[in-house]
């Protein structure tokens, strides 16, 4: 089971001059996408008992995602007010004292033996106590379980950039796969070419550093020659959840190939990496073709 540990929230998405509440959150979106793609998936994040908590739980159940590890709380659900500029999403967060932000280590029980990999990232890594809790979870399990990390950096959410950079500098070496967008690289390494930045990260321990660039497609920096997969052309509705769905496509491909293990990732070849990047791009193309974070089901993917 691939365990997705990180934020869920309600995206308030503009529609006809008003805002439509849709469940979202970077790690949550990846969990939904993995479940829809037919992979055994678990989710770990506090779920509020407020009405939005039910909205968040419903798609998880529909996608077959296991939520046994999610603590329930009376704290409120995080809200993200979305604005769209030429289809690109920007966010304002209402998060102080929220259900997820207050996640503490004693809220996280022992991981069941069925957990075979962990995915994490997003804004869940930024504030404490939840950021420290997720970092501790990865520190406890990364020696045994493969980890994929997508920081999905939102600069306007970060109040202490130095502390967050320090957290990422501790967490990236614990990950087997690190995914970074062009925006992430601009924030982390503003004066460094993308592949040089990726090589620097790779040298700290990950097996794969994945670079995504929208229409430019995706690249993998690893021990061999860089691997590239083009973006899939489609009519873009908006980009909400695109990167999250890409992550799910990559993980689903590696899992289906039997490679989402420590040994499997250590022995990856270029063709296997290209297949994973391609499935990530295909899944993301479906998501951007329709409003909101609405990842594809397995039957909607190219055969």
PDB file of C-alpha atoms in Angstrom:
ATOM      1  CA  UNK A   1       0.000   0.000   0.000  1.00  0.00           C
ATOM      2  CA  UNK A   2       1.303   3.454  -0.935  1.00  0.00           C
ATOM      3  CA  UNK A   3       0.690   5.762   2.030  1.00  0.00           C
ATOM      4  CA  UNK A   4       0.087   9.422   1.180  1.00  0.00           C
ATOM      5  CA  UNK A   5       0.829  11.568   4.241  1.00  0.00           C
ATOM      6  CA  UNK A   6      -0.036  15.235   3.957  1.00  0.00           C
ATOM      7  CA  UNK A   7      -2.627  17.925   3.571  1.00  0.00           C
ATOM      8  CA  UNK A   8      -6.250  17.836   2.587  1.00  0.00           C
ATOM      9  CA  UNK A   9      -8.321  21.004   2.379  1.00  0.00           C
ATOM     10  CA  UNK A  10     -11.193  22.661   0.576  1.00  0.00           C
ATOM     11  CA  UNK A  11     -10.348  24.594  -2.591  1.00  0.00           C
ATOM     12  CA  UNK A  12     -12.757  27.498  -3.055  1.00  0.00           C
ATOM     13  CA  UNK A  13     -12.713  27.551  -6.877  1.00  0.00           C
ATOM     14  CA  UNK A  14     -14.128  30.485  -8.885  1.00  0.00           C
ATOM     15  CA  UNK A  15     -17.250  29.621 -10.854  1.00  0.00           C
ATOM     16  CA  UNK A  16     -19.759  32.013 -12.426  1.00  0.00           C
ATOM     17  CA  UNK A  17     -18.690  34.902 -10.206  1.00  0.00           C
ATOM     18  CA  UNK A  18     -18.914  32.800  -7.041  1.00  0.00           C
ATOM     19  CA  UNK A  19     -16.790  30.125  -5.362  1.00  0.00           C
ATOM     20  CA  UNK A  20     -17.435  26.403  -5.493  1.00  0.00           C
ATOM     21  CA  UNK A  21     -16.019  24.287  -2.620  1.00  0.00           C
ATOM     22  CA  UNK A  22     -14.031  21.317  -3.924  1.00  0.00           C
ATOM     23  CA  UNK A  23     -11.908  18.893  -1.901  1.00  0.00           C
ATOM     24  CA  UNK A  24      -8.204  19.216  -2.606  1.00  0.00           C
ATOM     25  CA  UNK A  25      -4.702  19.544  -1.224  1.00  0.00           C
ATOM     26  CA  UNK A  26      -1.518  18.364  -2.935  1.00  0.00           C
ATOM     27  CA  UNK A  27      -1.038  15.084  -1.075  1.00  0.00           C
ATOM     28  CA  UNK A  28      -4.776  14.413  -0.947  1.00  0.00           C
ATOM     29  CA  UNK A  29      -4.996  14.842  -4.722  1.00  0.00           C
ATOM     30  CA  UNK A  30      -2.195  12.334  -5.214  1.00  0.00           C
ATOM     31  CA  UNK A  31      -3.951   9.836  -2.941  1.00  0.00           C
ATOM     32  CA  UNK A  32      -7.202  10.195  -4.897  1.00  0.00           C
ATOM     33  CA  UNK A  33      -5.368   9.810  -8.202  1.00  0.00           C
ATOM     34  CA  UNK A  34      -3.497   6.709  -7.037  1.00  0.00           C
ATOM     35  CA  UNK A  35      -6.723   5.111  -5.866  1.00  0.00           C
ATOM     36  CA  UNK A  36      -8.470   5.924  -9.132  1.00  0.00           C
ATOM     37  CA  UNK A  37      -5.554   4.422 -11.053  1.00  0.00           C
ATOM     38  CA  UNK A  38      -6.152   1.148  -9.249  1.00  0.00           C
ATOM     39  CA  UNK A  39      -3.222   1.128  -6.817  1.00  0.00           C
ATOM     40  CA  UNK A  40      -3.709   0.132  -3.180  1.00  0.00           C
ATOM     41  CA  UNK A  41      -3.502   3.471  -1.396  1.00  0.00           C
ATOM     42  CA  UNK A  42      -3.712   4.755   2.159  1.00  0.00           C
ATOM     43  CA  UNK A  43      -4.090   8.288   3.458  1.00  0.00           C
ATOM     44  CA  UNK A  44      -2.812   9.893   6.661  1.00  0.00           C
ATOM     45  CA  UNK A  45      -3.981  13.360   7.730  1.00  0.00           C
ATOM     46  CA  UNK A  46      -6.422  14.675  10.347  1.00  0.00           C
ATOM     47  CA  UNK A  47      -9.998  14.940   9.082  1.00  0.00           C
ATOM     48  CA  UNK A  48     -12.332  17.450  10.690  1.00  0.00           C
ATOM     49  CA  UNK A  49     -15.779  16.518  11.933  1.00  0.00           C
ATOM     50  CA  UNK A  50     -17.097  19.733  10.356  1.00  0.00           C
ATOM     51  CA  UNK A  51     -19.244  19.500   7.187  1.00  0.00           C
ATOM     52  CA  UNK A  52     -16.169  19.917   4.960  1.00  0.00           C
ATOM     53  CA  UNK A  53     -14.651  16.804   6.526  1.00  0.00           C
ATOM     54  CA  UNK A  54     -17.420  14.738   4.955  1.00  0.00           C
ATOM     55  CA  UNK A  55     -16.735  16.413   1.606  1.00  0.00           C
ATOM     56  CA  UNK A  56     -13.076  15.389   1.887  1.00  0.00           C
ATOM     57  CA  UNK A  57     -13.795  11.791   2.899  1.00  0.00           C
ATOM     58  CA  UNK A  58     -16.267  11.019   0.113  1.00  0.00           C
ATOM     59  CA  UNK A  59     -13.833  11.010  -2.861  1.00  0.00           C
ATOM     60  CA  UNK A  60     -11.317   9.010  -0.835  1.00  0.00           C
ATOM     61  CA  UNK A  61     -13.940   6.328  -0.234  1.00  0.00           C
ATOM     62  CA  UNK A  62     -15.036   6.387  -3.871  1.00  0.00           C
ATOM     63  CA  UNK A  63     -11.422   5.883  -4.993  1.00  0.00           C
ATOM     64  CA  UNK A  64     -10.930   3.013  -2.557  1.00  0.00           C
ATOM     65  CA  UNK A  65      -8.353   4.879  -0.461  1.00  0.00           C
ATOM     66  CA  UNK A  66      -7.905   3.482   3.056  1.00  0.00           C
ATOM     67  CA  UNK A  67      -8.395   6.168   5.737  1.00  0.00           C
ATOM     68  CA  UNK A  68      -7.966   4.085   8.890  1.00  0.00           C
ATOM     69  CA  UNK A  69      -4.889   6.114   9.884  1.00  0.00           C
ATOM     70  CA  UNK A  70      -6.683   9.484   9.690  1.00  0.00           C
ATOM     71  CA  UNK A  71      -7.347  10.958  13.166  1.00  0.00           C
ATOM     72  CA  UNK A  72     -10.697  12.732  13.519  1.00  0.00           C
ATOM     73  CA  UNK A  73     -10.849  16.149  15.185  1.00  0.00           C
ATOM     74  CA  UNK A  74     -13.233  19.009  15.959  1.00  0.00           C
ATOM     75  CA  UNK A  75     -10.761  21.561  14.572  1.00  0.00           C
ATOM     76  CA  UNK A  76     -11.836  23.219  11.327  1.00  0.00           C
ATOM     77  CA  UNK A  77     -10.837  22.204   7.802  1.00  0.00           C
ATOM     78  CA  UNK A  78      -8.254  24.327   5.981  1.00  0.00           C
ATOM     79  CA  UNK A  79      -9.665  26.513   3.192  1.00  0.00           C
ATOM     80  CA  UNK A  80      -7.729  27.609   0.102  1.00  0.00           C
ATOM     81  CA  UNK A  81      -9.183  30.491  -1.906  1.00  0.00           C
ATOM     82  CA  UNK A  82      -8.213  29.897  -5.550  1.00  0.00           C
ATOM     83  CA  UNK A  83      -7.745  32.601  -8.158  1.00  0.00           C
ATOM     84  CA  UNK A  84      -7.077  31.747 -11.805  1.00  0.00           C
ATOM     85  CA  UNK A  85      -4.940  33.779 -14.204  1.00  0.00           C
ATOM     86  CA  UNK A  86      -4.884  32.349 -17.727  1.00  0.00           C
ATOM     87  CA  UNK A  87      -5.754  28.978 -16.251  1.00  0.00           C
ATOM     88  CA  UNK A  88      -2.887  29.095 -13.712  1.00  0.00           C
ATOM     89  CA  UNK A  89      -4.016  28.614 -10.114  1.00  0.00           C
ATOM     90  CA  UNK A  90      -2.908  30.837  -7.228  1.00  0.00           C
ATOM     91  CA  UNK A  91      -3.964  30.276  -3.614  1.00  0.00           C
ATOM     92  CA  UNK A  92      -4.698  32.128  -0.364  1.00  0.00           C
ATOM     93  CA  UNK A  93      -4.913  29.869   2.700  1.00  0.00           C
ATOM     94  CA  UNK A  94      -7.097  29.999   5.802  1.00  0.00           C
ATOM     95  CA  UNK A  95      -5.193  27.575   7.991  1.00  0.00           C
ATOM     96  CA  UNK A  96      -4.423  28.915  11.470  1.00  0.00           C
ATOM     97  CA  UNK A  97      -5.253  26.267  14.107  1.00  0.00           C
ATOM     98  CA  UNK A  98      -6.828  23.986  11.502  1.00  0.00           C
ATOM     99  CA  UNK A  99      -7.352  20.226  11.752  1.00  0.00           C
ATOM    100  CA  UNK A 100      -4.303  19.381   9.674  1.00  0.00           C
ATOM    101  CA  UNK A 101      -1.957  22.072  10.888  1.00  0.00           C
ATOM    102  CA  UNK A 102      -2.218  20.804  14.466  1.00  0.00           C
ATOM    103  CA  UNK A 103      -1.158  17.215  13.604  1.00  0.00           C
ATOM    104  CA  UNK A 104       1.236  16.015  16.311  1.00  0.00           C
ATOM    105  CA  UNK A 105       3.430  12.908  16.583  1.00  0.00           C
ATOM    106  CA  UNK A 106       1.119  11.254  19.112  1.00  0.00           C
ATOM    107  CA  UNK A 107      -1.699  11.449  16.514  1.00  0.00           C
ATOM    108  CA  UNK A 108       0.243   9.050  14.283  1.00  0.00           C
ATOM    109  CA  UNK A 109      -0.003   5.394  15.233  1.00  0.00           C
ATOM    110  CA  UNK A 110       2.301   2.585  14.132  1.00  0.00           C
ATOM    111  CA  UNK A 111       2.234   2.025  10.394  1.00  0.00           C
ATOM    112  CA  UNK A 112       0.643  -1.279   9.375  1.00  0.00           C
ATOM    113  CA  UNK A 113       2.812  -3.862   7.682  1.00  0.00           C
ATOM    114  CA  UNK A 114       0.864  -3.364   4.457  1.00  0.00           C
ATOM    115  CA  UNK A 115       2.523   0.036   3.879  1.00  0.00           C
ATOM    116  CA  UNK A 116       5.093  -0.449   1.114  1.00  0.00           C
ATOM    117  CA  UNK A 117       5.971   3.177   0.222  1.00  0.00           C
ATOM    118  CA  UNK A 118       5.310   6.726   1.428  1.00  0.00           C
ATOM    119  CA  UNK A 119       4.467   9.853  -0.563  1.00  0.00           C
ATOM    120  CA  UNK A 120       4.541  13.267   1.112  1.00  0.00           C
ATOM    121  CA  UNK A 121       5.048  16.972   0.454  1.00  0.00           C
ATOM    122  CA  UNK A 122       2.993  20.103  -0.077  1.00  0.00           C
ATOM    123  CA  UNK A 123       2.160  22.746   2.487  1.00  0.00           C
ATOM    124  CA  UNK A 124       1.949  20.050   5.172  1.00  0.00           C
ATOM    125  CA  UNK A 125       5.750  20.357   5.459  1.00  0.00           C
ATOM    126  CA  UNK A 126       5.784  24.106   6.150  1.00  0.00           C
ATOM    127  CA  UNK A 127       4.196  24.991   9.517  1.00  0.00           C
ATOM    128  CA  UNK A 128       4.575  23.218  12.834  1.00  0.00           C
ATOM    129  CA  UNK A 129       3.503  21.061  14.497  1.00  0.00           C
ATOM    130  CA  UNK A 130       2.368  19.223  11.340  1.00  0.00           C
ATOM    131  CA  UNK A 131       5.606  19.816   9.430  1.00  0.00           C
ATOM    132  CA  UNK A 132       7.727  18.399  12.232  1.00  0.00           C
ATOM    133  CA  UNK A 133       5.352  15.446  12.526  1.00  0.00           C
ATOM    134  CA  UNK A 134       5.647  14.531   8.840  1.00  0.00           C
ATOM    135  CA  UNK A 135       9.418  14.988   8.942  1.00  0.00           C
ATOM    136  CA  UNK A 136       9.572  12.648  11.939  1.00  0.00           C
ATOM    137  CA  UNK A 137       7.426  10.070  10.126  1.00  0.00           C
ATOM    138  CA  UNK A 138       9.835  10.044   7.173  1.00  0.00           C
ATOM    139  CA  UNK A 139      12.875   9.926   9.462  1.00  0.00           C
ATOM    140  CA  UNK A 140      11.461   6.850  11.206  1.00  0.00           C
ATOM    141  CA  UNK A 141      10.665   4.875   8.058  1.00  0.00           C
ATOM    142  CA  UNK A 142      12.864   5.993   5.144  1.00  0.00           C
ATOM    143  CA  UNK A 143      15.531   3.345   5.793  1.00  0.00           C
ATOM    144  CA  UNK A 144      12.932   0.626   5.226  1.00  0.00           C
ATOM    145  CA  UNK A 145      10.359   2.152   2.886  1.00  0.00           C
ATOM    146  CA  UNK A 146      10.837   4.033  -0.391  1.00  0.00           C
ATOM    147  CA  UNK A 147       9.808   7.678  -0.115  1.00  0.00           C
ATOM    148  CA  UNK A 148       8.704  10.172  -2.770  1.00  0.00           C
ATOM    149  CA  UNK A 149       8.800  13.856  -1.834  1.00  0.00           C
ATOM    150  CA  UNK A 150       7.192  16.762  -3.718  1.00  0.00           C
ATOM    151  CA  UNK A 151       7.686  20.046  -1.811  1.00  0.00           C
ATOM    152  CA  UNK A 152       5.172  21.832  -4.100  1.00  0.00           C
ATOM    153  CA  UNK A 153       6.454  25.122  -2.722  1.00  0.00           C
ATOM    154  CA  UNK A 154       3.977  27.963  -2.107  1.00  0.00           C
ATOM    155  CA  UNK A 155       6.201  30.967  -1.204  1.00  0.00           C
ATOM    156  CA  UNK A 156       3.318  33.077   0.130  1.00  0.00           C
ATOM    157  CA  UNK A 157       2.546  30.319   2.684  1.00  0.00           C
ATOM    158  CA  UNK A 158       6.097  30.301   4.066  1.00  0.00           C
ATOM    159  CA  UNK A 159       6.697  32.693   6.976  1.00  0.00           C
ATOM    160  CA  UNK A 160      10.210  31.444   7.845  1.00  0.00           C
ATOM    161  CA  UNK A 161      12.058  30.664   4.629  1.00  0.00           C
ATOM    162  CA  UNK A 162      15.303  29.757   6.410  1.00  0.00           C
ATOM    163  CA  UNK A 163      13.575  27.160   8.597  1.00  0.00           C
ATOM    164  CA  UNK A 164      11.737  25.672   5.636  1.00  0.00           C
ATOM    165  CA  UNK A 165      14.899  25.425   3.550  1.00  0.00           C
ATOM    166  CA  UNK A 166      16.536  23.665   6.490  1.00  0.00           C
ATOM    167  CA  UNK A 167      13.643  21.184   6.692  1.00  0.00           C
ATOM    168  CA  UNK A 168      13.851  20.410   2.982  1.00  0.00           C
ATOM    169  CA  UNK A 169      17.624  20.017   3.242  1.00  0.00           C
ATOM    170  CA  UNK A 170      17.019  17.344   5.876  1.00  0.00           C
ATOM    171  CA  UNK A 171      14.150  15.634   4.098  1.00  0.00           C
ATOM    172  CA  UNK A 172      15.375  15.456   0.498  1.00  0.00           C
ATOM    173  CA  UNK A 173      18.309  13.156   1.371  1.00  0.00           C
ATOM    174  CA  UNK A 174      15.807  10.814   3.064  1.00  0.00           C
ATOM    175  CA  UNK A 175      13.724  10.550  -0.122  1.00  0.00           C
ATOM    176  CA  UNK A 176      14.274   8.077  -2.947  1.00  0.00           C
ATOM    177  CA  UNK A 177      12.373  10.251  -5.449  1.00  0.00           C
ATOM    178  CA  UNK A 178      12.226  14.054  -5.322  1.00  0.00           C
ATOM    179  CA  UNK A 179       9.894  15.882  -7.711  1.00  0.00           C
ATOM    180  CA  UNK A 180      10.384  19.606  -8.367  1.00  0.00           C
ATOM    181  CA  UNK A 181       8.505  22.022 -10.603  1.00  0.00           C
ATOM    182  CA  UNK A 182      10.082  24.999 -12.332  1.00  0.00           C
ATOM    183  CA  UNK A 183       8.583  27.226  -9.613  1.00  0.00           C
ATOM    184  CA  UNK A 184      10.104  25.028  -6.897  1.00  0.00           C
ATOM    185  CA  UNK A 185      13.538  25.333  -8.499  1.00  0.00           C
ATOM    186  CA  UNK A 186      13.190  29.112  -8.836  1.00  0.00           C
ATOM    187  CA  UNK A 187      12.607  29.324  -5.077  1.00  0.00           C
ATOM    188  CA  UNK A 188      15.196  26.779  -3.973  1.00  0.00           C
ATOM    189  CA  UNK A 189      18.004  27.554  -6.439  1.00  0.00           C
ATOM    190  CA  UNK A 190      17.189  30.886  -8.115  1.00  0.00           C
ATOM    191  CA  UNK A 191      20.601  31.333  -9.762  1.00  0.00           C
ATOM    192  CA  UNK A 192      21.305  27.747 -10.785  1.00  0.00           C
ATOM    193  CA  UNK A 193      20.388  25.878 -13.998  1.00  0.00           C
ATOM    194  CA  UNK A 194      17.718  23.257 -13.374  1.00  0.00           C
ATOM    195  CA  UNK A 195      19.834  20.218 -14.164  1.00  0.00           C
ATOM    196  CA  UNK A 196      22.700  21.479 -11.991  1.00  0.00           C
ATOM    197  CA  UNK A 197      20.276  21.940  -9.098  1.00  0.00           C
ATOM    198  CA  UNK A 198      18.863  18.469  -9.679  1.00  0.00           C
ATOM    199  CA  UNK A 199      22.378  16.987  -9.755  1.00  0.00           C
ATOM    200  CA  UNK A 200      23.154  18.667  -6.445  1.00  0.00           C
ATOM    201  CA  UNK A 201      20.048  17.126  -4.879  1.00  0.00           C
ATOM    202  CA  UNK A 202      20.791  13.737  -6.418  1.00  0.00           C
ATOM    203  CA  UNK A 203      24.244  13.764  -4.821  1.00  0.00           C
ATOM    204  CA  UNK A 204      22.643  13.917  -1.362  1.00  0.00           C
ATOM    205  CA  UNK A 205      20.975  10.513  -1.709  1.00  0.00           C
ATOM    206  CA  UNK A 206      17.815  10.268  -3.851  1.00  0.00           C
ATOM    207  CA  UNK A 207      17.709   7.776  -6.739  1.00  0.00           C
ATOM    208  CA  UNK A 208      15.613  10.041  -8.962  1.00  0.00           C
ATOM    209  CA  UNK A 209      15.061  13.786  -9.223  1.00  0.00           C
ATOM    210  CA  UNK A 210      12.079  14.570 -11.434  1.00  0.00           C
ATOM    211  CA  UNK A 211      11.761  18.012 -13.033  1.00  0.00           C
ATOM    212  CA  UNK A 212       8.424  19.146 -14.454  1.00  0.00           C
ATOM    213  CA  UNK A 213       7.910  22.151 -16.670  1.00  0.00           C
ATOM    214  CA  UNK A 214       4.327  22.188 -17.931  1.00  0.00           C
ATOM    215  CA  UNK A 215       4.417  22.251 -21.727  1.00  0.00           C
ATOM    216  CA  UNK A 216       8.143  21.420 -21.618  1.00  0.00           C
ATOM    217  CA  UNK A 217       7.339  17.968 -20.281  1.00  0.00           C
ATOM    218  CA  UNK A 218       9.214  16.112 -17.553  1.00  0.00           C
ATOM    219  CA  UNK A 219      12.837  15.099 -17.072  1.00  0.00           C
ATOM    220  CA  UNK A 220      14.440  12.586 -14.739  1.00  0.00           C
ATOM    221  CA  UNK A 221      17.929  13.181 -13.407  1.00  0.00           C
ATOM    222  CA  UNK A 222      19.475   9.940 -12.138  1.00  0.00           C
ATOM    223  CA  UNK A 223      22.698   7.925 -12.300  1.00  0.00           C
ATOM    224  CA  UNK A 224      22.425   7.556 -16.080  1.00  0.00           C
ATOM    225  CA  UNK A 225      21.752  10.021 -18.882  1.00  0.00           C
ATOM    226  CA  UNK A 226      18.744  12.324 -18.257  1.00  0.00           C
ATOM    227  CA  UNK A 227      15.416  10.885 -19.402  1.00  0.00           C
ATOM    228  CA  UNK A 228      12.737  13.115 -20.969  1.00  0.00           C
ATOM    229  CA  UNK A 229       9.037  12.590 -21.596  1.00  0.00           C
ATOM    230  CA  UNK A 230       7.043  15.227 -23.534  1.00  0.00           C
ATOM    231  CA  UNK A 231       3.882  16.819 -22.207  1.00  0.00           C
ATOM    232  CA  UNK A 232       0.615  15.523 -23.658  1.00  0.00           C
ATOM    233  CA  UNK A 233      -1.215  18.105 -25.766  1.00  0.00           C
ATOM    234  CA  UNK A 234      -4.719  18.838 -24.526  1.00  0.00           C
ATOM    235  CA  UNK A 235      -7.209  21.681 -24.105  1.00  0.00           C
ATOM    236  CA  UNK A 236      -6.402  23.177 -20.702  1.00  0.00           C
ATOM    237  CA  UNK A 237      -9.270  24.051 -18.381  1.00  0.00           C
ATOM    238  CA  UNK A 238      -7.008  24.833 -15.405  1.00  0.00           C
ATOM    239  CA  UNK A 239      -3.840  23.441 -13.810  1.00  0.00           C
ATOM    240  CA  UNK A 240      -5.272  22.602 -10.386  1.00  0.00           C
ATOM    241  CA  UNK A 241      -3.910  19.223  -9.311  1.00  0.00           C
ATOM    242  CA  UNK A 242      -1.752  18.692 -12.401  1.00  0.00           C
ATOM    243  CA  UNK A 243       1.513  18.092 -10.566  1.00  0.00           C
ATOM    244  CA  UNK A 244      -0.220  15.994  -7.924  1.00  0.00           C
ATOM    245  CA  UNK A 245      -1.683  13.741 -10.596  1.00  0.00           C
ATOM    246  CA  UNK A 246       1.692  13.511 -12.336  1.00  0.00           C
ATOM    247  CA  UNK A 247       3.127  12.195  -9.065  1.00  0.00           C
ATOM    248  CA  UNK A 248       0.412   9.551  -8.885  1.00  0.00           C
ATOM    249  CA  UNK A 249       1.030   8.462 -12.469  1.00  0.00           C
ATOM    250  CA  UNK A 250       4.742   8.025 -11.775  1.00  0.00           C
ATOM    251  CA  UNK A 251       4.151   6.082  -8.569  1.00  0.00           C
ATOM    252  CA  UNK A 252       1.426   3.935 -10.158  1.00  0.00           C
ATOM    253  CA  UNK A 253       3.725   3.036 -13.057  1.00  0.00           C
ATOM    254  CA  UNK A 254       6.627   2.109 -10.800  1.00  0.00           C
ATOM    255  CA  UNK A 255       4.307   0.116  -8.551  1.00  0.00           C
ATOM    256  CA  UNK A 256       2.753  -1.757 -11.484  1.00  0.00           C
ATOM    257  CA  UNK A 257       6.256  -2.574 -12.753  1.00  0.00           C
ATOM    258  CA  UNK A 258       7.165  -3.993  -9.339  1.00  0.00           C
ATOM    259  CA  UNK A 259       9.825  -1.309  -8.905  1.00  0.00           C
ATOM    260  CA  UNK A 260       8.455   0.712  -5.993  1.00  0.00           C
ATOM    261  CA  UNK A 261      10.842  -0.891  -3.516  1.00  0.00           C
ATOM    262  CA  UNK A 262      14.292   0.054  -2.253  1.00  0.00           C
ATOM    263  CA  UNK A 263      15.898  -2.592  -4.470  1.00  0.00           C
ATOM    264  CA  UNK A 264      13.667  -1.800  -7.440  1.00  0.00           C
ATOM    265  CA  UNK A 265      14.501   1.902  -7.389  1.00  0.00           C
ATOM    266  CA  UNK A 266      18.209   1.113  -7.004  1.00  0.00           C
ATOM    267  CA  UNK A 267      18.102  -0.941 -10.214  1.00  0.00           C
ATOM    268  CA  UNK A 268      16.000   1.353 -12.407  1.00  0.00           C
ATOM    269  CA  UNK A 269      16.758   1.654 -16.120  1.00  0.00           C
ATOM    270  CA  UNK A 270      16.021   4.431 -18.603  1.00  0.00           C
ATOM    271  CA  UNK A 271      13.066   2.641 -20.223  1.00  0.00           C
ATOM    272  CA  UNK A 272      11.382   2.067 -16.869  1.00  0.00           C
ATOM    273  CA  UNK A 273      11.878   5.695 -15.896  1.00  0.00           C
ATOM    274  CA  UNK A 274      10.527   6.886 -19.256  1.00  0.00           C
ATOM    275  CA  UNK A 275       7.438   4.698 -18.821  1.00  0.00           C
ATOM    276  CA  UNK A 276       6.814   6.250 -15.406  1.00  0.00           C
ATOM    277  CA  UNK A 277       7.275   9.813 -16.683  1.00  0.00           C
ATOM    278  CA  UNK A 278       4.959   9.108 -19.612  1.00  0.00           C
ATOM    279  CA  UNK A 279       2.201   7.758 -17.394  1.00  0.00           C
ATOM    280  CA  UNK A 280       2.592  10.791 -15.145  1.00  0.00           C
ATOM    281  CA  UNK A 281       2.210  13.102 -18.141  1.00  0.00           C
ATOM    282  CA  UNK A 282      -0.802  11.177 -19.446  1.00  0.00           C
ATOM    283  CA  UNK A 283      -2.568  11.335 -16.084  1.00  0.00           C
ATOM    284  CA  UNK A 284      -1.812  15.051 -15.666  1.00  0.00           C
ATOM    285  CA  UNK A 285      -3.177  15.786 -19.145  1.00  0.00           C
ATOM    286  CA  UNK A 286      -6.562  14.392 -18.145  1.00  0.00           C
ATOM    287  CA  UNK A 287      -6.625  16.476 -14.981  1.00  0.00           C
ATOM    288  CA  UNK A 288      -5.824  19.786 -16.686  1.00  0.00           C
ATOM    289  CA  UNK A 289      -8.490  19.150 -19.314  1.00  0.00           C
ATOM    290  CA  UNK A 290     -11.302  19.530 -16.754  1.00  0.00           C
ATOM    291  CA  UNK A 291     -12.014  21.967 -13.908  1.00  0.00           C
ATOM    292  CA  UNK A 292     -10.451  21.485 -10.503  1.00  0.00           C
ATOM    293  CA  UNK A 293      -8.382  18.587  -9.216  1.00  0.00           C
ATOM    294  CA  UNK A 294     -10.257  15.755 -10.910  1.00  0.00           C
ATOM    295  CA  UNK A 295      -7.731  12.977 -11.656  1.00  0.00           C
ATOM    296  CA  UNK A 296      -8.434  10.211 -14.170  1.00  0.00           C
ATOM    297  CA  UNK A 297      -9.782   6.773 -13.414  1.00  0.00           C
ATOM    298  CA  UNK A 298      -7.863   3.801 -14.782  1.00  0.00           C
ATOM    299  CA  UNK A 299     -10.341   3.352 -17.638  1.00  0.00           C
ATOM    300  CA  UNK A 300      -9.689   6.938 -18.809  1.00  0.00           C
ATOM    301  CA  UNK A 301      -5.982   6.337 -19.300  1.00  0.00           C
ATOM    302  CA  UNK A 302      -4.474   5.323 -22.642  1.00  0.00           C
ATOM    303  CA  UNK A 303      -4.191   1.552 -22.895  1.00  0.00           C
TER     304      UNK A 303
END
